[in-house]
Coordinates of C-alpha atoms in Angstrom, one line a residue:
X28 CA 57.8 44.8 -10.6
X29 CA 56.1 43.7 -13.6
X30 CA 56.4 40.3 -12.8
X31 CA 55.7 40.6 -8.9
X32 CA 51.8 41.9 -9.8
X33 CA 51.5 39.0 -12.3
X34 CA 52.3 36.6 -9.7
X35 CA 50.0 38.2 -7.2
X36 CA 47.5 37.5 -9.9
X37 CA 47.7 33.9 -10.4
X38 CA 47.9 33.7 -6.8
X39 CA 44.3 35.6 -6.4
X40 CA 43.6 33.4 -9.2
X41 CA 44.6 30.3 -7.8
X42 CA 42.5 31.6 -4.1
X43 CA 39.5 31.6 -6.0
X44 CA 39.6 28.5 -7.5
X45 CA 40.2 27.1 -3.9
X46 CA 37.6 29.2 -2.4
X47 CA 35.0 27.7 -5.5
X48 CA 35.8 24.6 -4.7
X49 CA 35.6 25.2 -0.9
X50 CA 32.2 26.4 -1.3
X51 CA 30.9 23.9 -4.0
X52 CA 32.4 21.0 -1.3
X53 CA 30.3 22.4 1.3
X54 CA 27.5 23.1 -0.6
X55 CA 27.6 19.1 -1.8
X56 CA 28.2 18.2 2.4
X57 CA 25.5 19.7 3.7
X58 CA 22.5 18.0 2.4
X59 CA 25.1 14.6 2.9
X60 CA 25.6 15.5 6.5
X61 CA 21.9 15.8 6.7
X62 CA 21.0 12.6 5.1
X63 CA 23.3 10.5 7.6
X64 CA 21.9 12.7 10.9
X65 CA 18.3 11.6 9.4
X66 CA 19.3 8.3 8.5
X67 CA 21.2 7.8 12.1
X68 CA 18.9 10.0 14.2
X69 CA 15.7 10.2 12.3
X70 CA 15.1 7.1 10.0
X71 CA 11.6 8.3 10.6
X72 CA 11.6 11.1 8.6
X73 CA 13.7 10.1 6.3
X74 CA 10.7 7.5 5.4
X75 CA 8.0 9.7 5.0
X76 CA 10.9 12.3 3.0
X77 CA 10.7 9.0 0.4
X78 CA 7.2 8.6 -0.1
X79 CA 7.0 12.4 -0.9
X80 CA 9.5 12.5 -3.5
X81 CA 8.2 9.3 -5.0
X82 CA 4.5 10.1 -5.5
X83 CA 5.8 13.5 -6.3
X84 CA 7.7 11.6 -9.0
X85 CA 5.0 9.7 -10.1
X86 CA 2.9 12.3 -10.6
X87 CA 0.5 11.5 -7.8
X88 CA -1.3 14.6 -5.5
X89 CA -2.6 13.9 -1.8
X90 CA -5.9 15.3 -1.3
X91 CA -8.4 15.5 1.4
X92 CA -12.4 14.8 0.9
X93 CA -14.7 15.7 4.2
X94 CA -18.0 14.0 4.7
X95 CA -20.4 14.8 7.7
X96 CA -17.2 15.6 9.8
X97 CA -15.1 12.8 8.9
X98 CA -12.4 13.2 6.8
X99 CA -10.4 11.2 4.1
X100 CA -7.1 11.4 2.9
X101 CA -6.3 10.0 -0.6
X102 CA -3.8 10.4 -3.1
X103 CA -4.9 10.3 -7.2
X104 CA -3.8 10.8 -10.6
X105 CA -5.0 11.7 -13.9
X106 CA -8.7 12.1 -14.8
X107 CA -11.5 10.2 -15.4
X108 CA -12.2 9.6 -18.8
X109 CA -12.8 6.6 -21.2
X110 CA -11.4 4.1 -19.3
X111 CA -12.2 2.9 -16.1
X112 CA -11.1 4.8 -13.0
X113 CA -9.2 2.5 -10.5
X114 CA -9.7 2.3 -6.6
X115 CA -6.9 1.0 -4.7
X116 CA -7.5 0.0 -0.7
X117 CA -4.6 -1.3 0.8
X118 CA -3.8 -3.8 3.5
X119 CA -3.8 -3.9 7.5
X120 CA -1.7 -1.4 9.1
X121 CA -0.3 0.3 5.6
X122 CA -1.3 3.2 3.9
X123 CA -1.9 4.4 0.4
X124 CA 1.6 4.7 -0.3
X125 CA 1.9 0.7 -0.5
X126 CA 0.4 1.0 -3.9
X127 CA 3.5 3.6 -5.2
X128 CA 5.4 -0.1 -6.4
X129 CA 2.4 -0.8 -8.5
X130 CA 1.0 2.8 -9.7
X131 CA 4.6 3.2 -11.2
X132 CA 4.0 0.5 -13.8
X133 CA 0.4 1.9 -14.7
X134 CA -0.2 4.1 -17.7
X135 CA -0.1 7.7 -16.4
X136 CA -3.3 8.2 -18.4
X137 CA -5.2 6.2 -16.0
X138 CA -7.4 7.8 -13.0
X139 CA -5.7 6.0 -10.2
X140 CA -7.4 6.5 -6.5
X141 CA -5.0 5.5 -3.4
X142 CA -7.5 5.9 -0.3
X143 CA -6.0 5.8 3.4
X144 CA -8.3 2.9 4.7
X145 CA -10.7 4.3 7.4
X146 CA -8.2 5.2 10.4
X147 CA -5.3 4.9 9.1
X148 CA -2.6 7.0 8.2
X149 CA -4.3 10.4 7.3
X150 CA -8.1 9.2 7.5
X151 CA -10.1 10.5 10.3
X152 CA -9.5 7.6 13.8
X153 CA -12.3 8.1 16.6
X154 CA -12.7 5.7 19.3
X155 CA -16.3 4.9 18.4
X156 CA -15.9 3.6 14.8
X157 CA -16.9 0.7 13.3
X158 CA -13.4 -1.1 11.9
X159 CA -15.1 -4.1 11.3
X160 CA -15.3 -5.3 7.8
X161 CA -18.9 -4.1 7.2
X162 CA -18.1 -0.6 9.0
X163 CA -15.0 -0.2 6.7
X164 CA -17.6 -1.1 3.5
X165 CA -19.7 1.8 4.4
X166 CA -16.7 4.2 5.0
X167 CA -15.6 3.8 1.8
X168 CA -18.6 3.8 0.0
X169 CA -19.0 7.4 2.1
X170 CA -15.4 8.3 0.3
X171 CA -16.9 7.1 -3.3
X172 CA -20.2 9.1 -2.9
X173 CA -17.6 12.2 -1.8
X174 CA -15.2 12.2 -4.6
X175 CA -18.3 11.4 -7.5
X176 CA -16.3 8.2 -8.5
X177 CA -19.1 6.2 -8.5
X178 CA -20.6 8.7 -11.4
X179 CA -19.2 6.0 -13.6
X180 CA -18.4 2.7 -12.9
X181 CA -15.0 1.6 -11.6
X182 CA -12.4 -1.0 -11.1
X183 CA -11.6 -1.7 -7.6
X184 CA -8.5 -3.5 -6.2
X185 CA -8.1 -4.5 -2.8
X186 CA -5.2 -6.5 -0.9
X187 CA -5.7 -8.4 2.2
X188 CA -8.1 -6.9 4.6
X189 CA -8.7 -4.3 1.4
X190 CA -9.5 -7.3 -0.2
X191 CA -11.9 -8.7 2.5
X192 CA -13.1 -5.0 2.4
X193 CA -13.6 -4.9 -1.6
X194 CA -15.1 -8.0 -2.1
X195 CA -17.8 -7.3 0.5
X196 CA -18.7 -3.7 -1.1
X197 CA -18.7 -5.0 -4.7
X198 CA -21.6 -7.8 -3.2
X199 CA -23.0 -4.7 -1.1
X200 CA -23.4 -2.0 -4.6
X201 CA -22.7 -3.8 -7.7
X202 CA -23.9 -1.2 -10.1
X203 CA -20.6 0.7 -8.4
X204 CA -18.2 -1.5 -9.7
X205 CA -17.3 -2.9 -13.6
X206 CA -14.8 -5.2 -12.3
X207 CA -12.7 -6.3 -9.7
X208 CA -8.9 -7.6 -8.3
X209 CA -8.7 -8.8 -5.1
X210 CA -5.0 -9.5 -4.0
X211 CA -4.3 -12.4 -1.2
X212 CA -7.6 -11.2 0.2
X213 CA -8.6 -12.0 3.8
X214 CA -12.3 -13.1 4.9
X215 CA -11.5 -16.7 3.5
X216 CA -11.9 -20.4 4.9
X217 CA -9.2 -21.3 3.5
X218 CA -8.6 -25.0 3.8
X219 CA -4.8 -25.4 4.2
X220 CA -3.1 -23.6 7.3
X221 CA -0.2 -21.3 7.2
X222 CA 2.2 -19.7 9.4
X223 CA -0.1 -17.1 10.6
X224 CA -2.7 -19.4 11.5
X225 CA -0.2 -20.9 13.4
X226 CA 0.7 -18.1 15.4
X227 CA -3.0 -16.7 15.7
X228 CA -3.8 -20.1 17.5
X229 CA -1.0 -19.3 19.9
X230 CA -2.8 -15.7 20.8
X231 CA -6.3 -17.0 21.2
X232 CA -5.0 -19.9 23.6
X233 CA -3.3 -17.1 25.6
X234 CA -6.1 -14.6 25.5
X235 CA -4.0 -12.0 23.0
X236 CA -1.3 -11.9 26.0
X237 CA 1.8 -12.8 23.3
X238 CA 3.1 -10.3 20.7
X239 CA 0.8 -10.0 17.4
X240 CA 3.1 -10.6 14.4
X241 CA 1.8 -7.9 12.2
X242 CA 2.1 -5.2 14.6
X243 CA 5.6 -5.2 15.4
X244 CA 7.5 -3.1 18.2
X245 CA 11.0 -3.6 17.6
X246 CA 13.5 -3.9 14.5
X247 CA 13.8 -7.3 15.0
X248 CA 10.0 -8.0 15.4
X249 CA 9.6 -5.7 12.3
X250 CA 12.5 -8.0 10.4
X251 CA 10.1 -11.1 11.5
X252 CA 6.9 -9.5 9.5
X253 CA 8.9 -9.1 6.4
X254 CA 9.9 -12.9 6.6
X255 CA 6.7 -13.8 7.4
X256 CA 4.6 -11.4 4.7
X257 CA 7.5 -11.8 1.9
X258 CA 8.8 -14.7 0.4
X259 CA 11.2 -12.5 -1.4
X260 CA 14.0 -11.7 1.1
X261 CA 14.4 -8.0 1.3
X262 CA 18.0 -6.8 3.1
X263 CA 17.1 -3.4 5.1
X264 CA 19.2 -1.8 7.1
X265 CA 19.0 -1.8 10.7
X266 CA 18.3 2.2 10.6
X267 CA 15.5 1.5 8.2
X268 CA 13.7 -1.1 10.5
X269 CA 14.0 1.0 12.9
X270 CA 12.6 3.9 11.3
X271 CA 9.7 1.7 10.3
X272 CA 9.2 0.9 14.2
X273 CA 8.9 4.6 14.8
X274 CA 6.6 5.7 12.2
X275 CA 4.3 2.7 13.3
X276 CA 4.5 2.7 17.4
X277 CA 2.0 5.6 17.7
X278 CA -0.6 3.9 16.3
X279 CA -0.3 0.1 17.2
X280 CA -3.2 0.8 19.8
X281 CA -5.5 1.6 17.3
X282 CA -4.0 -1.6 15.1
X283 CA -4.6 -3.8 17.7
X284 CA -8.0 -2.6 18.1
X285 CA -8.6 -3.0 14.1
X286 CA -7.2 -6.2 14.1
X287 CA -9.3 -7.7 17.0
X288 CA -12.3 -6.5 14.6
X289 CA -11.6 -8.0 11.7
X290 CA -10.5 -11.5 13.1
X291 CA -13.9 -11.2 15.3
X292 CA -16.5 -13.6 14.0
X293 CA -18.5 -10.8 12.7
X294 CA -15.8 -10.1 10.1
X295 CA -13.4 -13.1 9.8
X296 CA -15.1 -14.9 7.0
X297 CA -17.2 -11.8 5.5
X298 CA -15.4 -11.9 2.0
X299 CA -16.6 -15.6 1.6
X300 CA -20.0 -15.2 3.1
X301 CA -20.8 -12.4 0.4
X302 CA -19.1 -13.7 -2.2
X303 CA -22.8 -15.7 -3.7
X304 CA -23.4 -11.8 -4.1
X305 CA -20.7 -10.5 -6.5
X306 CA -21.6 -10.1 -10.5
X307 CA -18.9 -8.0 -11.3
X308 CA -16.3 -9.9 -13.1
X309 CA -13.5 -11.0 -10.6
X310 CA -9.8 -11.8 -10.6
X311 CA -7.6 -12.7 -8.3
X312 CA -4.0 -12.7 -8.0
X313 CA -2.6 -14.7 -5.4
X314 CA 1.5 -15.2 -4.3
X315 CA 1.8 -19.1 -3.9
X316 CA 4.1 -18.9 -1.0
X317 CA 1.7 -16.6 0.8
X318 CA 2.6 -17.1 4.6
X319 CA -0.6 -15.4 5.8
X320 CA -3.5 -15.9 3.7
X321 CA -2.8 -19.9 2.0
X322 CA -3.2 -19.5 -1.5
X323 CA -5.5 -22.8 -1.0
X324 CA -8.2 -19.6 -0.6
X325 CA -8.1 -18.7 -4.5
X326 CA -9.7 -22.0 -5.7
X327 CA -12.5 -21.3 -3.1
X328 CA -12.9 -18.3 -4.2
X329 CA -13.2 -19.8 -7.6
X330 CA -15.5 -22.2 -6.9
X331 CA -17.8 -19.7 -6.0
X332 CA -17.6 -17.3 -8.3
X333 CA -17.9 -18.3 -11.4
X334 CA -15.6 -17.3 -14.5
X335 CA -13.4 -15.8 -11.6
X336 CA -9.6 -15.6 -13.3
X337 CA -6.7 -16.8 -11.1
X338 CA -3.5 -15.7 -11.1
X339 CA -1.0 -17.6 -9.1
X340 CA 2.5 -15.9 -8.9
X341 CA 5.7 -18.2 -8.4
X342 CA 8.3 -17.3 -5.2
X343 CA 6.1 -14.6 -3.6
X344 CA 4.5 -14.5 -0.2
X345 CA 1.7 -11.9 1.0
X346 CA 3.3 -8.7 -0.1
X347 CA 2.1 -9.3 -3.8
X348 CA 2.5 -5.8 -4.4
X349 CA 5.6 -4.9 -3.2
X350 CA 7.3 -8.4 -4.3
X351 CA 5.6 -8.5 -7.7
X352 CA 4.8 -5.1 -8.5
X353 CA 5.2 -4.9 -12.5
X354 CA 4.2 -8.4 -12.8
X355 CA 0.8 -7.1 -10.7
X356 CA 0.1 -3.9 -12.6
X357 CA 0.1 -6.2 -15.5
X358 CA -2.0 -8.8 -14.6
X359 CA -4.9 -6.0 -13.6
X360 CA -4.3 -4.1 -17.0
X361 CA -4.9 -7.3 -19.0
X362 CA -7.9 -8.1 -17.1
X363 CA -9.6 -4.5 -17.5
X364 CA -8.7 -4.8 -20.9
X365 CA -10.1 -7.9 -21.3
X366 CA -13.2 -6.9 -19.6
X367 CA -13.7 -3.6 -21.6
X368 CA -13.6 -5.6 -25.1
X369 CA -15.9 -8.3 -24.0
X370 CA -18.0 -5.5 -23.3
X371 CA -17.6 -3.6 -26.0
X372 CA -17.6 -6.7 -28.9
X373 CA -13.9 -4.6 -30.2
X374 CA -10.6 -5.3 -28.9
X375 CA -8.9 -2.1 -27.4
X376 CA -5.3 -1.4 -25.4
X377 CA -4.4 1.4 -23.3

């Protein structure tokens, strides 16, 4: 009898274990099974899932700063303090989150400010807004005056059309800005041709009838801006591309309508017809296989500004930040650094 009760123990025993590990397996599978439905069914949200948990890593905090009815969306961190604060404004058709890549390899100390440019992502859109160049400017000086970062001066950094867009407000309020990156930045006459030109040449001639490369509406189209933006080829899955397409197709009205502004002639060449007007000290950091903007467009640039610094980066394209990201962070941190002891007359780090 004895013996009967202590093998219905070990059996009881031996249930629980199987029912622990029963419960620990499904507790493992269920956030599994909902990765692959979102990854299969919902790429979409699987995307924006990923930027939350990485500026939530980072340490970043999405905030929101109204002015007169319009509204900003932004994401920051740290504090201003000794060192200069940093404004980031990204490219066409991205968002803040771009910069993630880049804000990773930056002291956490620093006062970092990732702005949504005006319309996109979760900045205020109206139909009646100026998205030219110049109405961009005075949008973001709006989001300066909003947040007090102009209290002190700043360092801004702009890539592409948020380079267009920073070189034309440090010319427009230079007692804003101590100094200045501008990334690949549009608005230049850039003397070489690239792919882009190519294919821009092919729109005008049929009256913006054929596909615009950078606002894609398939995965395949979207695989065909990473080639042509990246020199760096990046393998992403088919789900992924797709996911992209989604997250984008709601708004590629409202791109189209951006981008018809800023290739206008009121805001094609703005960057290089201000640039007589900058006296903040400039660099620029330019990828040398750039397929959109010819890197031909930082020795203008140079020429016109003078004691610009130029930094050209071996086997990357457009997408400066997200092919050279550590190399990029660098590259500013040296320059600010650089700045702040010439200014100073003492040599200081961060």
């Amino acid at each position: 009898m004895k013996i009967f009760w202590i093998f219905r123990a070990a059996m009881a025993a031996e249930l629980d274990v199987v029912n622990l590990f029963f419960v620990a397996g499904a507790t493992l599978a269920i956030p599994i099974l909902a990765f692959l439905a979102s990854f299969l069914l919902w790429p979409s949200v699987l995307i924006k899932v990923y930027y939350w948990y990485w500026r939530r890593t980072l340490g970043l905090q999405v905030r929101y700063a109204d002015c007169g009815g319009y509204r900003f969306c932004y994401s920051y961190r740290g504090k201003p303090g000794m060192r200069p604060s940093i404004l980031m404004l990204h490219g066409f058709s991205a968002h803040k989150d771009m910069w993630l890549t880049v804000v990773k390899y930056l002291p956490k100390h620093l006062h970092i400010v990732c702005v949504d440019m005006p319309g996109h992502e979760g900045t205020t859109r109206t139909t009646t807004e100026d998205y030219s160049i110049q109405g961009q400017v005075r949008r973001i000086h709006q989001f300066v005056g909003s947040i007090h970062l102009n209290r002190k001066v700043f360092h801004l950094v702009g890539t592409s059309m948020g380079g267009n867009v920073a070189g034309v407000y440090a010319a427009c309020y230079p007692s804003e800005i101590c100094s200045m990156t501008l990334i690949c930045p549009d608005g230049i006459k850039h003397p070489c041709e690239t792919k882009f030109d190519n294919h821009l040449q092919d729109l005008e001639q049929s009256n913006f009838t054929l596909n615009i490369p950078l606002i894609p509406t398939t995965p395949d189209e979207m695989e065909d801006m990473f080639r042509l933006c990246s020199h760096v080829r990046f393998k992403i899955p088919q789900q992924i591309l797709q996911g992209l397409v989604d997250v984008r197709e709601p708004h590629n009205a409202f791109y189209e309508e951006v981008f018809m502004e800023i290739i206008g002639e009121k805001s094609r060449y703005a960057l290089q017809e201000h640039l007589h007007l900058i006296t903040s000290p400039l660099q620029v950091i330019w990828g040398k296989q750039d397929q959109v903007v010819d890197v031909s467009g930082a020795t203008v640039i140079a020429e016109l500004v003078p004691g610009c610094r130029v930094d050209l980066l071996d086997n990357c394209g457009h997408s400066v930040v997200m092919e050279k990201p550590c190399r990029t962070a660098k590259l500013i941190l040296e320059f600010i650094i650089l700045q702040q002891n010439a200014r100073s007359g003492t040599k200081k780090s961060f």
